[in-house]
PDB file of C-alpha atoms and ligand atoms in Angstrom:
ATOM      1  CA  MET A   1    -210.177  49.653-175.148  1.00 40.00           C
ATOM      2  CA  ALA A   2    -212.378  52.365-177.498  1.00 43.00           C
ATOM      3  CA  ALA A   3    -216.034  51.414-177.473  1.00 46.00           C
ATOM      4  CA  PRO A   4    -217.084  51.137-181.086  1.00 52.00           C
ATOM      5  CA  THR A   5    -218.489  54.065-182.790  1.00 49.00           C
ATOM      6  CA  GLU A   6    -221.988  53.162-182.636  1.00 51.00           C
ATOM      7  CA  THR A   7    -222.456  52.215-179.375  1.00 55.00           C
ATOM      8  CA  ILE A   8    -220.450  55.187-178.580  1.00 54.00           C
ATOM      9  CA  ALA A   9    -223.176  57.103-180.665  1.00 66.00           C
ATOM     10  CA  PHE A  10    -226.321  55.074-178.934  1.00 69.00           C
ATOM     11  CA  THR A  11    -225.263  55.979-175.499  1.00 79.00           C
ATOM     12  CA  ASP A  12    -225.076  59.769-176.800  1.00 82.00           C
ATOM     13  CA  VAL A  13    -228.303  59.774-178.034  1.00 86.00           C
ATOM     14  CA  SER A  14    -230.175  57.595-175.461  1.00 91.00           C
ATOM     15  CA  ARG A  15    -228.361  59.899-172.126  1.00 93.00           C
ATOM     16  CA  GLU A  16    -230.319  63.015-174.331  1.00 95.00           C
ATOM     17  CA  LEU A  17    -233.513  60.942-174.508  1.00 96.00           C
ATOM     18  CA  ARG A  18    -233.169  60.263-170.655  1.00 96.00           C
ATOM     19  CA  ARG A  19    -232.264  63.400-170.029  1.00 96.00           C
ATOM     20  CA  GLN A  20    -235.363  64.928-171.195  1.00 97.00           C
ATOM     21  CA  VAL A  21    -237.374  62.962-169.820  1.00 98.00           C
ATOM     22  CA  ASP A  22    -235.558  63.189-166.280  1.00 98.00           C
ATOM     23  CA  ALA A  23    -236.554  67.496-166.859  1.00 98.00           C
ATOM     24  CA  ALA A  24    -240.268  66.674-168.012  1.00 98.00           C
ATOM     25  CA  LEU A  25    -240.757  64.136-165.097  1.00 98.00           C
ATOM     26  CA  HIS A  26    -239.417  67.047-162.286  1.00 98.00           C
ATOM     27  CA  GLY A  27    -241.985  69.900-164.153  1.00 98.00           C
ATOM     28  CA  TYR A  28    -244.572  67.409-163.836  1.00 98.00           C
ATOM     29  CA  THR A  29    -243.930  66.705-159.928  1.00 98.00           C
ATOM     30  CA  GLU A  30    -244.285  70.700-159.047  1.00 98.00           C
ATOM     31  CA  TYR A  31    -247.394  69.876-157.315  1.00 98.00           C
ATOM     32  CA  ASP A  32    -249.648  73.129-156.570  1.00 97.00           C
ATOM     33  CA  ALA A  33    -250.051  73.785-152.319  1.00 97.00           C
ATOM     34  CA  ASP A  34    -252.980  70.886-152.152  1.00 98.00           C
ATOM     35  CA  CYS A  35    -250.988  68.175-152.089  1.00 98.00           C
ATOM     36  CA  PRO A  36    -249.659  67.161-148.867  1.00 98.00           C
ATOM     37  CA  ALA A  37    -245.804  67.959-148.477  1.00 98.00           C
ATOM     38  CA  LYS A  38    -245.314  64.211-147.575  1.00 98.00           C
ATOM     39  CA  LEU A  39    -247.234  62.723-150.831  1.00 98.00           C
ATOM     40  CA  ALA A  40    -245.117  65.179-152.774  1.00 98.00           C
ATOM     41  CA  ASP A  41    -241.907  64.060-151.886  1.00 98.00           C
ATOM     42  CA  ALA A  42    -242.714  60.234-151.895  1.00 98.00           C
ATOM     43  CA  ILE A  43    -243.435  60.390-154.929  1.00 98.00           C
ATOM     44  CA  ARG A  44    -240.252  62.578-155.980  1.00 98.00           C
ATOM     45  CA  HIS A  45    -238.005  59.609-153.957  1.00 98.00           C
ATOM     46  CA  SER A  46    -239.628  56.925-156.160  1.00 98.00           C
ATOM     47  CA  LEU A  47    -240.102  58.918-159.501  1.00 98.00           C
ATOM     48  CA  LEU A  48    -236.893  61.194-159.640  1.00 98.00           C
ATOM     49  CA  ALA A  49    -234.614  58.523-158.436  1.00 97.00           C
ATOM     50  CA  PRO A  50    -231.828  57.299-160.939  1.00 94.00           C
ATOM     51  CA  ALA A  51    -233.068  55.022-163.346  1.00 95.00           C
ATOM     52  CA  LYS A  52    -232.953  53.469-166.564  1.00 93.00           C
ATOM     53  CA  ARG A  53    -236.021  55.227-168.249  1.00 96.00           C
ATOM     54  CA  LEU A  54    -236.104  52.193-170.898  1.00 96.00           C
ATOM     55  CA  ARG A  55    -240.229  52.222-171.286  1.00 97.00           C
ATOM     56  CA  PRO A  56    -239.987  56.478-171.976  1.00 98.00           C
ATOM     57  CA  ILE A  57    -236.727  56.023-174.114  1.00 97.00           C
ATOM     58  CA  LEU A  58    -238.769  53.452-176.522  1.00 97.00           C
ATOM     59  CA  VAL A  59    -241.664  56.086-176.603  1.00 98.00           C
ATOM     60  CA  LEU A  60    -239.425  58.746-178.137  1.00 98.00           C
ATOM     61  CA  MET A  61    -237.303  55.758-180.224  1.00 97.00           C
ATOM     62  CA  SER A  62    -240.788  54.395-181.688  1.00 98.00           C
ATOM     63  CA  CYS A  63    -242.162  57.557-182.176  1.00 98.00           C
ATOM     64  CA  GLN A  64    -238.823  59.150-184.519  1.00 96.00           C
ATOM     65  CA  ALA A  65    -238.641  55.736-186.195  1.00 97.00           C
ATOM     66  CA  CYS A  66    -241.969  56.614-187.956  1.00 97.00           C
ATOM     67  CA  GLY A  67    -240.617  59.972-188.724  1.00 96.00           C
ATOM     68  CA  CYS A  68    -241.820  62.626-186.312  1.00 96.00           C
ATOM     69  CA  GLU A  69    -240.546  65.042-183.714  1.00 94.00           C
ATOM     70  CA  CYS A  70    -240.006  62.946-179.983  1.00 92.00           C
ATOM     71  CA  SER A  71    -240.771  65.807-178.695  1.00 94.00           C
ATOM     72  CA  SER A  72    -244.273  65.101-179.259  1.00 96.00           C
ATOM     73  CA  ALA A  73    -244.713  61.514-177.337  1.00 98.00           C
ATOM     74  CA  LEU A  74    -242.930  63.106-174.752  1.00 98.00           C
ATOM     75  CA  PRO A  75    -245.787  63.258-172.603  1.00 98.00           C
ATOM     76  CA  ALA A  76    -246.785  59.895-173.057  1.00 98.00           C
ATOM     77  CA  ALA A  77    -243.532  58.796-172.280  1.00 98.00           C
ATOM     78  CA  CYS A  78    -243.389  60.331-168.464  1.00 98.00           C
ATOM     79  CA  ALA A  79    -246.801  58.808-168.307  1.00 99.00           C
ATOM     80  CA  VAL A  80    -245.730  55.422-169.267  1.00 98.00           C
ATOM     81  CA  GLU A  81    -242.820  55.789-166.498  1.00 98.00           C
ATOM     82  CA  MET A  82    -245.764  56.925-164.036  1.00 99.00           C
ATOM     83  CA  VAL A  83    -247.487  54.046-164.397  1.00 99.00           C
ATOM     84  CA  HIS A  84    -243.840  51.793-164.498  1.00 98.00           C
ATOM     85  CA  THR A  85    -243.193  53.391-161.006  1.00 98.00           C
ATOM     86  CA  TYR A  86    -246.547  53.238-159.364  1.00 98.00           C
ATOM     87  CA  SER A  87    -246.342  49.544-160.010  1.00 98.00           C
ATOM     88  CA  LEU A  88    -242.326  49.444-158.758  1.00 98.00           C
ATOM     89  CA  ILE A  89    -243.635  51.120-155.206  1.00 98.00           C
ATOM     90  CA  HIS A  90    -246.821  48.889-154.724  1.00 98.00           C
ATOM     91  CA  ASP A  91    -244.292  45.549-155.999  1.00 97.00           C
ATOM     92  CA  ASP A  92    -242.380  46.625-153.306  1.00 97.00           C
ATOM     93  CA  LEU A  93    -245.108  46.623-150.667  1.00 98.00           C
ATOM     94  CA  PRO A  94    -244.828  44.000-148.062  1.00 97.00           C
ATOM     95  CA  ALA A  95    -248.385  42.430-149.233  1.00 96.00           C
ATOM     96  CA  MET A  96    -245.891  41.606-152.651  1.00 95.00           C
ATOM     97  CA  ASP A  97    -242.860  41.032-152.864  1.00 92.00           C
ATOM     98  CA  ASP A  98    -241.955  43.223-149.424  1.00 94.00           C
ATOM     99  CA  ASP A  99    -238.587  45.000-150.687  1.00 94.00           C
ATOM    100  CA  ASP A 100    -236.898  47.665-149.083  1.00 95.00           C
ATOM    101  CA  MET A 101    -234.433  48.795-151.480  1.00 94.00           C
ATOM    102  CA  ARG A 102    -235.486  50.295-155.135  1.00 95.00           C
ATOM    103  CA  ARG A 103    -233.287  52.203-157.747  1.00 94.00           C
ATOM    104  CA  GLY A 104    -230.682  52.536-154.945  1.00 91.00           C
ATOM    105  CA  ARG A 105    -232.475  54.009-152.295  1.00 94.00           C
ATOM    106  CA  PRO A 106    -234.483  52.644-149.889  1.00 97.00           C
ATOM    107  CA  SER A 107    -238.062  51.965-151.673  1.00 98.00           C
ATOM    108  CA  CYS A 108    -241.099  53.997-150.973  1.00 98.00           C
ATOM    109  CA  HIS A 109    -242.569  52.818-147.848  1.00 98.00           C
ATOM    110  CA  ALA A 110    -239.385  52.114-146.199  1.00 98.00           C
ATOM    111  CA  LYS A 111    -238.894  55.810-146.282  1.00 98.00           C
ATOM    112  CA  PHE A 112    -242.574  57.280-146.518  1.00 98.00           C
ATOM    113  CA  GLY A 113    -244.442  53.986-144.563  1.00 98.00           C
ATOM    114  CA  GLU A 114    -246.504  52.007-146.078  1.00 98.00           C
ATOM    115  CA  ALA A 115    -250.404  54.359-146.456  1.00 98.00           C
ATOM    116  CA  THR A 116    -248.200  57.271-148.012  1.00 98.00           C
ATOM    117  CA  ALA A 117    -246.434  54.557-150.428  1.00 98.00           C
ATOM    118  CA  ILE A 118    -249.451  53.069-151.403  1.00 98.00           C
ATOM    119  CA  LEU A 119    -250.932  56.682-152.032  1.00 98.00           C
ATOM    120  CA  ALA A 120    -247.887  57.943-153.833  1.00 98.00           C
ATOM    121  CA  GLY A 121    -248.349  54.878-156.156  1.00 98.00           C
ATOM    122  CA  ASP A 122    -252.071  55.551-156.852  1.00 98.00           C
ATOM    123  CA  ALA A 123    -250.884  59.724-157.231  1.00 98.00           C
ATOM    124  CA  LEU A 124    -248.718  58.293-160.224  1.00 99.00           C
ATOM    125  CA  LEU A 125    -251.558  56.076-162.179  1.00 98.00           C
ATOM    126  CA  THR A 126    -253.868  58.482-162.133  1.00 98.00           C
ATOM    127  CA  GLN A 127    -251.032  61.529-163.295  1.00 98.00           C
ATOM    128  CA  ALA A 128    -250.722  59.429-166.290  1.00 99.00           C
ATOM    129  CA  PHE A 129    -253.260  60.066-167.900  1.00 98.00           C
ATOM    130  CA  GLU A 130    -253.807  63.592-167.025  1.00 98.00           C
ATOM    131  CA  ALA A 131    -250.221  63.769-168.607  1.00 98.00           C
ATOM    132  CA  ILE A 132    -251.953  62.393-172.005  1.00 98.00           C
ATOM    133  CA  ALA A 133    -255.201  64.263-171.509  1.00 98.00           C
ATOM    134  CA  THR A 134    -253.087  67.485-171.445  1.00 98.00           C
ATOM    135  CA  GLY A 135    -250.198  66.852-173.355  1.00 98.00           C
ATOM    136  CA  ILE A 136    -251.076  64.748-176.256  1.00 98.00           C
ATOM    137  CA  GLN A 137    -252.393  66.163-179.697  1.00 97.00           C
ATOM    138  CA  PRO A 138    -254.851  65.486-181.251  1.00 97.00           C
ATOM    139  CA  PRO A 139    -257.564  64.357-178.788  1.00 98.00           C
ATOM    140  CA  ALA A 140    -258.098  61.759-181.095  1.00 98.00           C
ATOM    141  CA  ALA A 141    -254.494  60.742-180.426  1.00 98.00           C
ATOM    142  CA  ALA A 142    -254.615  61.100-176.981  1.00 98.00           C
ATOM    143  CA  ALA A 143    -257.782  59.647-175.835  1.00 98.00           C
ATOM    144  CA  HIS A 144    -256.223  56.516-177.857  1.00 98.00           C
ATOM    145  CA  CYS A 145    -252.935  56.736-176.318  1.00 98.00           C
ATOM    146  CA  CYS A 146    -255.359  56.819-172.552  1.00 98.00           C
ATOM    147  CA  ALA A 147    -257.388  53.529-174.020  1.00 98.00           C
ATOM    148  CA  GLU A 148    -254.321  51.541-174.776  1.00 98.00           C
ATOM    149  CA  LEU A 149    -252.044  52.507-171.477  1.00 98.00           C
ATOM    150  CA  ALA A 150    -255.221  51.626-169.290  1.00 98.00           C
ATOM    151  CA  GLN A 151    -255.349  48.453-171.151  1.00 98.00           C
ATOM    152  CA  ALA A 152    -251.130  47.513-170.783  1.00 98.00           C
ATOM    153  CA  ALA A 153    -251.850  48.473-167.133  1.00 98.00           C
ATOM    154  CA  GLY A 154    -255.025  46.765-166.053  1.00 98.00           C
ATOM    155  CA  ALA A 155    -256.687  43.747-165.035  1.00 98.00           C
ATOM    156  CA  SER A 156    -255.610  41.491-168.230  1.00 98.00           C
ATOM    157  CA  ASN A 157    -251.971  42.899-167.885  1.00 98.00           C
ATOM    158  CA  LEU A 158    -249.992  44.422-165.511  1.00 98.00           C
ATOM    159  CA  VAL A 159    -252.207  43.891-162.675  1.00 98.00           C
ATOM    160  CA  GLY A 160    -253.352  40.447-163.711  1.00 98.00           C
ATOM    161  CA  GLY A 161    -250.024  39.328-163.988  1.00 96.00           C
ATOM    162  CA  GLN A 162    -248.518  40.257-160.834  1.00 96.00           C
ATOM    163  CA  GLU A 163    -251.800  38.336-159.463  1.00 95.00           C
ATOM    164  CA  ASP A 164    -250.702  35.556-161.309  1.00 93.00           C
ATOM    165  CA  ASP A 165    -246.415  35.988-160.403  1.00 91.00           C
ATOM    166  CA  LEU A 166    -247.783  36.504-156.650  1.00 90.00           C
ATOM    167  CA  ALA A 167    -250.476  32.932-157.184  1.00 89.00           C
ATOM    168  CA  ALA A 168    -247.536  30.573-158.701  1.00 85.00           C
ATOM    169  CA  GLU A 169    -244.506  31.799-155.601  1.00 80.00           C
ATOM    170  CA  HIS A 170    -243.703  28.070-154.714  1.00 70.00           C
ATOM    171  CA  ALA A 171    -246.053  26.127-157.074  1.00 74.00           C
ATOM    172  CA  ALA A 172    -244.972  24.088-159.741  1.00 74.00           C
ATOM    173  CA  GLY A 173    -245.516  25.713-163.269  1.00 80.00           C
ATOM    174  CA  GLY A 174    -244.206  25.142-166.631  1.00 89.00           C
ATOM    175  CA  LEU A 175    -242.459  27.821-169.740  1.00 92.00           C
ATOM    176  CA  ASP A 176    -246.314  28.228-171.423  1.00 93.00           C
ATOM    177  CA  GLN A 177    -247.581  29.691-167.243  1.00 92.00           C
ATOM    178  CA  LEU A 178    -244.160  31.193-167.020  1.00 92.00           C
ATOM    179  CA  GLU A 179    -244.346  33.218-170.265  1.00 94.00           C
ATOM    180  CA  ARG A 180    -247.888  34.282-170.254  1.00 95.00           C
ATOM    181  CA  ILE A 181    -247.293  35.973-166.461  1.00 94.00           C
ATOM    182  CA  HIS A 182    -244.462  37.846-168.121  1.00 93.00           C
ATOM    183  CA  ARG A 183    -246.337  38.849-171.011  1.00 96.00           C
ATOM    184  CA  ARG A 184    -249.040  40.504-169.167  1.00 97.00           C
ATOM    185  CA  LYS A 185    -246.432  41.924-166.135  1.00 95.00           C
ATOM    186  CA  THR A 186    -243.575  42.886-167.828  1.00 95.00           C
ATOM    187  CA  GLY A 187    -244.151  42.518-171.378  1.00 97.00           C
ATOM    188  CA  ALA A 188    -247.362  44.549-171.965  1.00 98.00           C
ATOM    189  CA  MET A 189    -245.471  47.802-170.448  1.00 98.00           C
ATOM    190  CA  ILE A 190    -243.288  47.356-172.483  1.00 98.00           C
ATOM    191  CA  ARG A 191    -244.749  46.643-175.942  1.00 98.00           C
ATOM    192  CA  VAL A 192    -247.654  49.748-175.268  1.00 98.00           C
ATOM    193  CA  SER A 193    -244.341  52.191-174.951  1.00 98.00           C
ATOM    194  CA  LEU A 194    -243.421  51.094-178.686  1.00 98.00           C
ATOM    195  CA  ARG A 195    -247.180  51.404-179.889  1.00 98.00           C
ATOM    196  CA  LEU A 196    -247.805  54.946-177.852  1.00 98.00           C
ATOM    197  CA  GLY A 197    -244.922  56.521-179.887  1.00 98.00           C
ATOM    198  CA  GLY A 198    -246.377  55.154-183.131  1.00 98.00           C
ATOM    199  CA  ILE A 199    -249.627  56.390-182.176  1.00 98.00           C
ATOM    200  CA  VAL A 200    -248.544  60.215-181.795  1.00 98.00           C
ATOM    201  CA  ALA A 201    -246.425  59.767-184.884  1.00 98.00           C
ATOM    202  CA  GLU A 202    -249.575  58.372-186.632  1.00 97.00           C
ATOM    203  CA  ALA A 203    -247.691  55.182-187.911  1.00 98.00           C
ATOM    204  CA  THR A 204    -249.368  53.457-190.593  1.00 97.00           C
ATOM    205  CA  PRO A 205    -250.774  49.919-189.931  1.00 97.00           C
ATOM    206  CA  ASP A 206    -247.541  47.825-190.883  1.00 97.00           C
ATOM    207  CA  GLU A 207    -245.161  50.491-188.761  1.00 98.00           C
ATOM    208  CA  LEU A 208    -247.550  49.772-185.703  1.00 98.00           C
ATOM    209  CA  THR A 209    -247.394  45.773-186.350  1.00 98.00           C
ATOM    210  CA  ALA A 210    -243.956  46.077-186.875  1.00 98.00           C
ATOM    211  CA  LEU A 211    -243.450  48.191-183.226  1.00 98.00           C
ATOM    212  CA  ASP A 212    -245.805  45.748-181.697  1.00 97.00           C
ATOM    213  CA  THR A 213    -243.498  42.817-182.852  1.00 98.00           C
ATOM    214  CA  TYR A 214    -240.639  44.497-181.455  1.00 98.00           C
ATOM    215  CA  GLY A 215    -241.887  45.686-178.438  1.00 97.00           C
ATOM    216  CA  THR A 216    -243.441  41.934-177.564  1.00 97.00           C
ATOM    217  CA  LYS A 217    -240.184  40.032-178.437  1.00 97.00           C
ATOM    218  CA  ILE A 218    -237.775  42.682-176.161  1.00 97.00           C
ATOM    219  CA  GLY A 219    -240.020  42.567-173.306  1.00 96.00           C
ATOM    220  CA  LEU A 220    -240.108  39.190-172.919  1.00 96.00           C
ATOM    221  CA  ALA A 221    -236.208  38.979-173.761  1.00 96.00           C
ATOM    222  CA  PHE A 222    -236.378  42.105-171.039  1.00 94.00           C
ATOM    223  CA  GLN A 223    -237.549  39.592-168.321  1.00 93.00           C
ATOM    224  CA  ILE A 224    -235.446  36.661-169.404  1.00 95.00           C
ATOM    225  CA  VAL A 225    -232.110  39.250-168.589  1.00 94.00           C
ATOM    226  CA  ASP A 226    -234.096  40.155-165.722  1.00 92.00           C
ATOM    227  CA  ASP A 227    -234.020  36.618-164.158  1.00 92.00           C
ATOM    228  CA  LEU A 228    -230.467  36.384-165.087  1.00 93.00           C
ATOM    229  CA  LEU A 229    -229.334  39.200-163.202  1.00 93.00           C
ATOM    230  CA  ASP A 230    -231.018  38.194-160.005  1.00 90.00           C
ATOM    231  CA  LEU A 231    -229.295  35.010-160.392  1.00 85.00           C
ATOM    232  CA  ALA A 232    -226.318  36.561-161.312  1.00 78.00           C
ATOM    233  CA  GLY A 233    -226.426  39.956-161.637  1.00 73.00           C
ATOM    234  CA  ASP A 234    -224.404  43.007-159.010  1.00 73.00           C
ATOM    235  CA  ALA A 235    -226.535  44.582-156.502  1.00 75.00           C
ATOM    236  CA  ALA A 236    -225.245  47.739-156.203  1.00 73.00           C
ATOM    237  CA  LYS A 237    -225.698  48.094-160.119  1.00 69.00           C
ATOM    238  CA  LEU A 238    -228.929  47.003-160.208  1.00 73.00           C
ATOM    239  CA  GLY A 239    -229.753  48.939-157.339  1.00 76.00           C
ATOM    240  CA  LYS A 240    -231.803  46.376-155.298  1.00 74.00           C
ATOM    241  CA  ARG A 241    -231.433  43.223-153.628  1.00 70.00           C
ATOM    242  CA  THR A 242    -230.924  40.079-155.583  1.00 75.00           C
ATOM    243  CA  GLY A 243    -231.459  36.527-155.279  1.00 74.00           C
ATOM    244  CA  LYS A 244    -234.965  37.605-154.142  1.00 72.00           C
ATOM    245  CA  ASP A 245    -236.451  34.670-157.086  1.00 72.00           C
ATOM    246  CA  SER A 246    -234.809  31.972-155.680  1.00 67.00           C
ATOM    247  CA  THR A 247    -235.964  33.116-151.786  1.00 68.00           C
ATOM    248  CA  HIS A 248    -239.440  33.387-152.673  1.00 71.00           C
ATOM    249  CA  GLY A 249    -239.231  30.279-155.051  1.00 73.00           C
ATOM    250  CA  LYS A 250    -240.248  31.894-158.339  1.00 79.00           C
ATOM    251  CA  LEU A 251    -240.612  30.334-161.111  1.00 84.00           C
ATOM    252  CA  THR A 252    -238.107  32.080-163.707  1.00 89.00           C
ATOM    253  CA  PHE A 253    -236.432  31.015-166.545  1.00 93.00           C
ATOM    254  CA  PRO A 254    -233.036  30.088-165.669  1.00 92.00           C
ATOM    255  CA  ALA A 255    -234.805  27.878-162.770  1.00 89.00           C
ATOM    256  CA  LEU A 256    -237.009  25.942-165.630  1.00 91.00           C
ATOM    257  CA  LEU A 257    -234.327  26.549-168.372  1.00 93.00           C
ATOM    258  CA  GLY A 258    -230.868  26.763-167.650  1.00 93.00           C
ATOM    259  CA  VAL A 259    -228.504  29.467-167.352  1.00 92.00           C
ATOM    260  CA  ASP A 260    -227.008  29.042-171.065  1.00 94.00           C
ATOM    261  CA  GLU A 261    -230.887  28.524-172.725  1.00 95.00           C
ATOM    262  CA  SER A 262    -232.148  31.024-171.464  1.00 95.00           C
ATOM    263  CA  ARG A 263    -229.289  33.054-172.587  1.00 95.00           C
ATOM    264  CA  ARG A 264    -230.180  31.978-175.852  1.00 96.00           C
ATOM    265  CA  ARG A 265    -233.335  32.271-175.972  1.00 97.00           C
ATOM    266  CA  ALA A 266    -232.981  36.259-175.195  1.00 97.00           C
ATOM    267  CA  ARG A 267    -230.269  36.354-178.011  1.00 97.00           C
ATOM    268  CA  GLN A 268    -232.922  34.516-180.749  1.00 97.00           C
ATOM    269  CA  LEU A 269    -235.616  37.140-179.388  1.00 97.00           C
ATOM    270  CA  ILE A 270    -233.506  40.018-179.714  1.00 97.00           C
ATOM    271  CA  ASP A 271    -232.295  39.114-183.442  1.00 97.00           C
ATOM    272  CA  GLU A 272    -236.129  38.337-184.442  1.00 98.00           C
ATOM    273  CA  ALA A 273    -236.983  42.114-182.518  1.00 98.00           C
ATOM    274  CA  LYS A 274    -234.426  43.615-184.836  1.00 97.00           C
ATOM    275  CA  ALA A 275    -235.339  41.903-188.133  1.00 97.00           C
ATOM    276  CA  ALA A 276    -239.100  43.155-186.886  1.00 98.00           C
ATOM    277  CA  LEU A 277    -238.227  46.818-187.631  1.00 98.00           C
ATOM    278  CA  THR A 278    -236.792  46.278-191.521  1.00 97.00           C
ATOM    279  CA  VAL A 279    -239.796  49.003-192.723  1.00 96.00           C
ATOM    280  CA  PHE A 280    -238.316  51.687-190.949  1.00 97.00           C
ATOM    281  CA  GLY A 281    -234.922  51.430-192.459  1.00 94.00           C
ATOM    282  CA  SER A 282    -232.126  53.481-190.947  1.00 93.00           C
ATOM    283  CA  ARG A 283    -234.598  55.693-188.988  1.00 95.00           C
ATOM    284  CA  ALA A 284    -234.656  52.300-186.378  1.00 95.00           C
ATOM    285  CA  ALA A 285    -231.038  52.169-185.637  1.00 95.00           C
ATOM    286  CA  ASP A 286    -231.425  53.333-182.020  1.00 95.00           C
ATOM    287  CA  LEU A 287    -234.330  50.766-181.659  1.00 96.00           C
ATOM    288  CA  GLU A 288    -232.019  48.383-183.233  1.00 96.00           C
ATOM    289  CA  SER A 289    -228.747  49.459-180.789  1.00 94.00           C
ATOM    290  CA  LEU A 290    -231.193  49.639-177.328  1.00 95.00           C
ATOM    291  CA  ALA A 291    -232.036  46.083-178.404  1.00 95.00           C
ATOM    292  CA  ASP A 292    -228.572  44.985-178.501  1.00 94.00           C
ATOM    293  CA  TYR A 293    -228.838  47.241-174.621  1.00 92.00           C
ATOM    294  CA  VAL A 294    -231.612  44.979-173.580  1.00 92.00           C
ATOM    295  CA  LEU A 295    -229.911  41.994-174.039  1.00 93.00           C
ATOM    296  CA  ASN A 296    -226.158  42.626-172.610  1.00 90.00           C
ATOM    297  CA  ARG A 297    -227.365  45.599-169.875  1.00 86.00           C
ATOM    298  CA  ASP A 298    -225.877  45.051-166.578  1.00 82.00           C
ATOM    299  CA  ARG A 299    -228.259  47.222-163.903  1.00 78.00           C
TER     300      ARG A 299
HETATM  301  C1  GRG B   1    -247.672  46.437-158.223  1.00 63.10           C
HETATM  302  C2  GRG B   1    -249.401  46.305-159.648  1.00 63.10           C
HETATM  303  C3  GRG B   1    -248.123  46.197-159.758  1.00 63.10           C
HETATM  304  C4  GRG B   1    -247.247  45.212-160.247  1.00 63.10           C
HETATM  305  C5  GRG B   1    -246.054  45.043-160.268  1.00 63.10           C
HETATM  306  C6  GRG B   1    -243.346  46.103-162.355  1.00 63.10           C
HETATM  307  C7  GRG B   1    -243.895  44.949-161.420  1.00 63.10           C
HETATM  308  C8  GRG B   1    -245.217  44.483-161.592  1.00 63.10           C
HETATM  309  C9  GRG B   1    -242.961  44.127-160.691  1.00 63.10           C
HETATM  310  C10 GRG B   1    -241.343  44.192-160.525  1.00 63.10           C
HETATM  311  C11 GRG B   1    -240.787  43.180-160.266  1.00 63.10           C
HETATM  312  C12 GRG B   1    -239.789  43.032-161.229  1.00 63.10           C
HETATM  313  C13 GRG B   1    -238.846  43.030-161.150  1.00 63.10           C
HETATM  314  C14 GRG B   1    -240.120  42.833-162.377  1.00 63.10           C
HETATM  315  C15 GRG B   1    -239.190  42.495-163.406  1.00 63.10           C
HETATM  316  C16 GRG B   1    -238.945  43.690-164.272  1.00 63.10           C
HETATM  317  C17 GRG B   1    -238.974  44.994-164.335  1.00 63.10           C
HETATM  318  C18 GRG B   1    -240.200  45.435-164.610  1.00 63.10           C
HETATM  319  C19 GRG B   1    -237.952  45.458-163.875  1.00 63.10           C
HETATM  320  C20 GRG B   1    -238.292  46.670-163.050  1.00 63.10           C
HETATM  321  O1  GRG B   1    -237.667  48.174-164.344  1.00 63.10           O
HETATM  322  P1  GRG B   1    -236.263  48.324-164.658  1.00 63.10           P
HETATM  323  O2  GRG B   1    -235.160  47.365-164.732  1.00 63.10           O
HETATM  324  O3  GRG B   1    -236.040  49.404-163.421  1.00 63.10           O
HETATM  325  O4  GRG B   1    -236.837  49.000-166.058  1.00 63.10           O
HETATM  326  P2  GRG B   1    -235.823  50.658-163.654  1.00 63.10           P
HETATM  327  O5  GRG B   1    -235.462  51.065-161.992  1.00 63.10           O
HETATM  328  O6  GRG B   1    -234.732  50.907-164.300  1.00 63.10           O
HETATM  329  O7  GRG B   1    -237.490  51.851-163.910  1.00 63.10           O
END
């Protein structure tokens, strides 16, 4: 059966944005001779592996929704992907989630050793801020983007959420605790992706608030779907092992709410996210389609 025209259009748009992000990431990983070859290989192995590029696409689409040419936000889009990839490399380490597969490849430490994987993550985290500082104009927008990305990736968000998530393994907990972990661990990076696109496009306060609400809602929906995919998804499509949450005794949405209620909640969040976009009119068509993708994704 043929896919609806809208779906085809969205697939084309996101494929083209992914192509632009991938090309730019290749450029960012052409290091000078002072970068050790093994470190450069480890960075490229993880950063250039096949991935959805959800966060950078969100940066570019939010910039476009605010009426600005998306190429002006490309350095910020790549910066978010660098921070995200660093977090995946470190999350896979034996001291954390201990995963040997990521993005359909051996995880970074499985291929290059733990020390090089830690350093590859460190290098990506640092390079993200260089990409924004040197690539985003005007300088005030670059400084604003750096501050927001640092906040989202820092102790009160990504890193703090990860710490609490590790501490919550094999411990009893409720929905409030689970949502608090994921608002920081997964949600903050998705939310900041939307905000960075808006900042580059000099969004109005109303537009920035709308992007923030949309980002918060799809961030939580993304995590609920992630939990459902860990339970029943296809490891080959996902490019990582499934069933790890129950092995690790993790607090998850399906474990707390059941599969049907988790799915219902995710759908409700996606509807609320789309409703937040009215301020943009037809300029938000791609963000609307992307919200549906977050709900229906299988990888
Ligand atoms: C180590 C600081 C630090 C943080 C780790 C990102 C993260 C926090 C943990 C990853 C574990 C995980 C599976 C989280 C759930 C959601 C998530 C962030 C999945 C990976 O992102 P995708 O699905 O992956 O967008 P790709 O490979 O497509 O980029």
